[in-house]
Amino acid sequence: MKKTSRGNIGGQHGANRTLVVGGVYGAVTLEHHIEEEENEMFANAAKLMSEDQLQELGKQMEEKKNSLKKAA
């Protein structure tokens, strides 16, 4: 299993995290980190963006997701 150095991941203030890459544990750790970042990002977006902007962003994200699935 490969491990990155400890550091401030994702701009979280005062939080040291170790991101482990490889194997099932690495996938679970990475998925958990992504979920945390998404929750924070979406909460901030909801505060800062209008409903129209959020709808447009959602559309763009869905299009990107679909294009990445096709490329895989």
JSON list of N, CA and C in Angstrom, two decimals, residues 59-69:
[
{"chain": "A", "resi": 59, "resn": "LYS", "atom": "N", "xyz": [-25.95, 21.11, -14.07]},
{"chain": "A", "resi": 59, "resn": "LYS", "atom": "CA", "xyz": [-25.99, 20.64, -15.46]},
{"chain": "A", "resi": 59, "resn": "LYS", "atom": "C", "xyz": [-24.58, 20.40, -15.99]},
{"chain": "A", "resi": 60, "resn": "GLN", "atom": "N", "xyz": [-23.69, 21.34, -15.74]},
{"chain": "A", "resi": 60, "resn": "GLN", "atom": "CA", "xyz": [-22.30, 21.21, -16.21]},
{"chain": "A", "resi": 60, "resn": "GLN", "atom": "C", "xyz": [-21.61, 20.01, -15.56]},
{"chain": "A", "resi": 61, "resn": "MET", "atom": "N", "xyz": [-21.86, 19.81, -14.27]},
{"chain": "A", "resi": 61, "resn": "MET", "atom": "CA", "xyz": [-21.24, 18.68, -13.56]},
{"chain": "A", "resi": 61, "resn": "MET", "atom": "C", "xyz": [-21.76, 17.36, -14.11]},
{"chain": "A", "resi": 62, "resn": "GLU", "atom": "N", "xyz": [-23.04, 17.28, -14.38]},
{"chain": "A", "resi": 62, "resn": "GLU", "atom": "CA", "xyz": [-23.63, 16.06, -14.93]},
{"chain": "A", "resi": 62, "resn": "GLU", "atom": "C", "xyz": [-23.05, 15.76, -16.31]},
{"chain": "A", "resi": 63, "resn": "GLU", "atom": "N", "xyz": [-22.90, 16.79, -17.15]},
{"chain": "A", "resi": 63, "resn": "GLU", "atom": "CA", "xyz": [-22.31, 16.61, -18.47]},
{"chain": "A", "resi": 63, "resn": "GLU", "atom": "C", "xyz": [-20.87, 16.12, -18.37]},
{"chain": "A", "resi": 64, "resn": "LYS", "atom": "N", "xyz": [-20.11, 16.69, -17.46]},
{"chain": "A", "resi": 64, "resn": "LYS", "atom": "CA", "xyz": [-18.71, 16.26, -17.27]},
{"chain": "A", "resi": 64, "resn": "LYS", "atom": "C", "xyz": [-18.65, 14.82, -16.78]},
{"chain": "A", "resi": 65, "resn": "LYS", "atom": "N", "xyz": [-19.51, 14.48, -15.84]},
{"chain": "A", "resi": 65, "resn": "LYS", "atom": "CA", "xyz": [-19.56, 13.12, -15.31]},
{"chain": "A", "resi": 65, "resn": "LYS", "atom": "C", "xyz": [-19.85, 12.12, -16.44]},
{"chain": "A", "resi": 66, "resn": "ASN", "atom": "N", "xyz": [-20.83, 12.45, -17.28]},
{"chain": "A", "resi": 66, "resn": "ASN", "atom": "CA", "xyz": [-21.17, 11.56, -18.39]},
{"chain": "A", "resi": 66, "resn": "ASN", "atom": "C", "xyz": [-20.04, 11.43, -19.39]},
{"chain": "A", "resi": 67, "resn": "SER", "atom": "N", "xyz": [-19.34, 12.53, -19.69]},
{"chain": "A", "resi": 67, "resn": "SER", "atom": "CA", "xyz": [-18.23, 12.46, -20.63]},
{"chain": "A", "resi": 67, "resn": "SER", "atom": "C", "xyz": [-17.07, 11.63, -20.07]},
{"chain": "A", "resi": 68, "resn": "LEU", "atom": "N", "xyz": [-16.85, 11.71, -18.77]},
{"chain": "A", "resi": 68, "resn": "LEU", "atom": "CA", "xyz": [-15.79, 10.91, -18.14]},
{"chain": "A", "resi": 68, "resn": "LEU", "atom": "C", "xyz": [-16.14, 9.43, -18.14]},
{"chain": "A", "resi": 69, "resn": "LYS", "atom": "N", "xyz": [-17.41, 9.11, -17.94]},
{"chain": "A", "resi": 69, "resn": "LYS", "atom": "CA", "xyz": [-17.84, 7.71, -17.98]},
{"chain": "A", "resi": 69, "resn": "LYS", "atom": "C", "xyz": [-17.64, 7.13, -19.38]}
]
